[in-house]
Amino acid sequence: MATSHHFEPIGPRDSSQTPRYAGAANFALLPTLDEVGHADIAVAGVPFDTGVSYRPGARFGPSHVRESSRLLRPYNPAQDISPFAVAQVADAGDIVANPFNLDEAVAQVADGARELLERADRLVCIGGDHTIAYPLLKVMAEKHGPVAVLHADAHLDTWDTYFGAPVTHGTPFRRASEEGFIDLTACAHLGTRGPLYGKHDLDDDEKLGFQITGSVYIEEHGIAAAIERLRARLGDRPVYISIDVDVMDPAHAPGTGTPEAGGMTSRELLRVIRALSDLNIVGADVVEVAPAYDHAQLTGIAASHVVYELISSMSMSLR
Ligand SMILES: N=C(N)NCCCC(=O)O
Ligand SMILES: [Zn+2]
Ligand SMILES: [Zn+2]
């Protein structure tokens, strides 16, 4: 398939000419969206964490992931692709959202994403707490109709309300399901684990359109079987991938707001994303990086590699 631009993509700053630790931290040292005009894939931050139920701080996620992405190199041997050479990828900066008004923030994230999609074919958002998946799925559904969803997370995030509030980081997929943004036959959780409020959480979750491939399933059947199960569920529909970094074990991603023991390794998560490179991945987010709880950029680096692998998988169809 031909790329949408007629010129060679503008790639990242050359780190053999300018030390990679110098200058502004655009994601992977890529150019800005303003510099390239139009992008095949834009990376945008969504610094927002008014939806959290426990530790705060994911509002600092975008800048931390960008800062942790300086060491990424242009060739991805695991997929045999140079994503920034086959696709124009750019950093679109941050979508700004009101920290004191959740409803306004949700509208701002939707508006911001919609505007960016005038200038980029696909969007990868760095959160921010998981609330942002709700407006992002709204915009995906406007463009593609109800989408298939791969949701990698320790948590279901299909709960109903907290303190009576319907829009939180524990509820985006219930709201998206109720409002028809997602294809109820093609949504999947990956890596789910840990205590729930009650068994009824699981009944609700299934009715809302999700199939669970949990952390225990991965342990018992292996990652290859988990991938096959996900592929069967997602089918060949446009798929949106939402990755909460707490899907990884706290040993791999400690810098997050609601950590749960017994999670995936970063290696397993990267493998899953790679294995879906032939699907039509129309958008993605990587959320819940809370740098105040991070150490030595462990979570930031894991998240930056997840974004890089997502971009690599999206680029496969643009070669
Ligand atoms: N989306 C994330 N990370 N966490 C949801 C946790 C909801 C709860 O406090 O039960
Ligand atoms: Zn989540
Ligand atoms: Zn979570």
JSON list of C-alpha atoms and ligand atoms in Angstrom, two decimals, residues 51-54 129-131 151 153-157 159 162 168-173 195 197 244-246 256-260 287-288, ligand 1:
[
{"chain": "A", "resi": 51, "resn": "GLY", "atom": "CA", "xyz": [-10.48, 10.64, 36.94]},
{"chain": "A", "resi": 52, "resn": "VAL", "atom": "CA", "xyz": [-8.29, 8.61, 39.30]},
{"chain": "A", "resi": 53, "resn": "SER", "atom": "CA", "xyz": [-9.54, 6.57, 42.26]},
{"chain": "A", "resi": 54, "resn": "TYR", "atom": "CA", "xyz": [-6.23, 6.05, 44.08]},
{"chain": "A", "resi": 129, "resn": "ASP", "atom": "CA", "xyz": [-5.47, 8.41, 33.35]},
{"chain": "A", "resi": 130, "resn": "HIS", "atom": "CA", "xyz": [-7.71, 5.84, 31.67]},
{"chain": "A", "resi": 131, "resn": "THR", "atom": "CA", "xyz": [-10.71, 8.20, 31.59]},
{"chain": "A", "resi": 151, "resn": "HIS", "atom": "CA", "xyz": [-7.85, -3.42, 26.22]},
{"chain": "A", "resi": 153, "resn": "ASP", "atom": "CA", "xyz": [-5.12, -3.70, 31.78]},
{"chain": "A", "resi": 154, "resn": "ALA", "atom": "CA", "xyz": [-5.01, -5.27, 35.23]},
{"chain": "A", "resi": 155, "resn": "HIS", "atom": "CA", "xyz": [-8.52, -3.86, 35.63]},
{"chain": "A", "resi": 156, "resn": "LEU", "atom": "CA", "xyz": [-11.84, -4.31, 33.83]},
{"chain": "A", "resi": 157, "resn": "ASP", "atom": "CA", "xyz": [-12.58, -0.55, 33.71]},
{"chain": "A", "resi": 159, "resn": "TRP", "atom": "CA", "xyz": [-17.41, -0.49, 36.45]},
{"chain": "A", "resi": 162, "resn": "TYR", "atom": "CA", "xyz": [-17.48, 5.86, 41.86]},
{"chain": "A", "resi": 168, "resn": "THR", "atom": "CA", "xyz": [-13.74, 8.02, 35.97]},
{"chain": "A", "resi": 169, "resn": "HIS", "atom": "CA", "xyz": [-10.70, 5.93, 35.11]},
{"chain": "A", "resi": 170, "resn": "GLY", "atom": "CA", "xyz": [-12.54, 2.79, 36.26]},
{"chain": "A", "resi": 171, "resn": "THR", "atom": "CA", "xyz": [-15.53, 3.30, 33.94]},
{"chain": "A", "resi": 172, "resn": "PRO", "atom": "CA", "xyz": [-14.51, 4.33, 30.38]},
{"chain": "A", "resi": 173, "resn": "PHE", "atom": "CA", "xyz": [-15.36, 1.03, 28.70]},
{"chain": "A", "resi": 195, "resn": "PRO", "atom": "CA", "xyz": [-9.59, -8.57, 43.38]},
{"chain": "A", "resi": 197, "resn": "TYR", "atom": "CA", "xyz": [-15.89, -5.75, 44.01]},
{"chain": "A", "resi": 244, "resn": "ASP", "atom": "CA", "xyz": [-2.98, 0.66, 30.75]},
{"chain": "A", "resi": 245, "resn": "VAL", "atom": "CA", "xyz": [0.63, 0.27, 31.92]},
{"chain": "A", "resi": 246, "resn": "ASP", "atom": "CA", "xyz": [-0.65, -1.47, 35.04]},
{"chain": "A", "resi": 256, "resn": "THR", "atom": "CA", "xyz": [1.27, 3.81, 38.12]},
{"chain": "A", "resi": 257, "resn": "GLY", "atom": "CA", "xyz": [-1.76, 4.69, 40.22]},
{"chain": "A", "resi": 258, "resn": "THR", "atom": "CA", "xyz": [-3.50, 1.37, 40.94]},
{"chain": "A", "resi": 259, "resn": "PRO", "atom": "CA", "xyz": [-0.85, -1.37, 40.86]},
{"chain": "A", "resi": 260, "resn": "GLU", "atom": "CA", "xyz": [-1.78, -5.08, 41.13]},
{"chain": "A", "resi": 287, "resn": "VAL", "atom": "CA", "xyz": [-2.20, 5.40, 29.87]},
{"chain": "A", "resi": 288, "resn": "GLU", "atom": "CA", "xyz": [-1.74, 5.51, 33.64]},
{"chain": "B", "resi": 1, "resn": "LIG", "atom": "N1", "xyz": [-7.91, 2.25, 35.23]},
{"chain": "B", "resi": 1, "resn": "LIG", "atom": "C1", "xyz": [-7.15, 1.99, 36.24]},
{"chain": "B", "resi": 1, "resn": "LIG", "atom": "N2", "xyz": [-5.85, 2.06, 36.17]},
{"chain": "B", "resi": 1, "resn": "LIG", "atom": "N3", "xyz": [-7.64, 1.65, 37.44]},
{"chain": "B", "resi": 1, "resn": "LIG", "atom": "C2", "xyz": [-9.06, 1.50, 37.73]},
{"chain": "B", "resi": 1, "resn": "LIG", "atom": "C3", "xyz": [-9.18, 1.15, 39.19]},
{"chain": "B", "resi": 1, "resn": "LIG", "atom": "C4", "xyz": [-10.56, 1.38, 39.68]},
{"chain": "B", "resi": 1, "resn": "LIG", "atom": "C5", "xyz": [-10.71, 1.11, 41.18]},
{"chain": "B", "resi": 1, "resn": "LIG", "atom": "O1", "xyz": [-10.27, 1.97, 41.97]},
{"chain": "B", "resi": 1, "resn": "LIG", "atom": "O2", "xyz": [-11.27, 0.09, 41.54]}
]
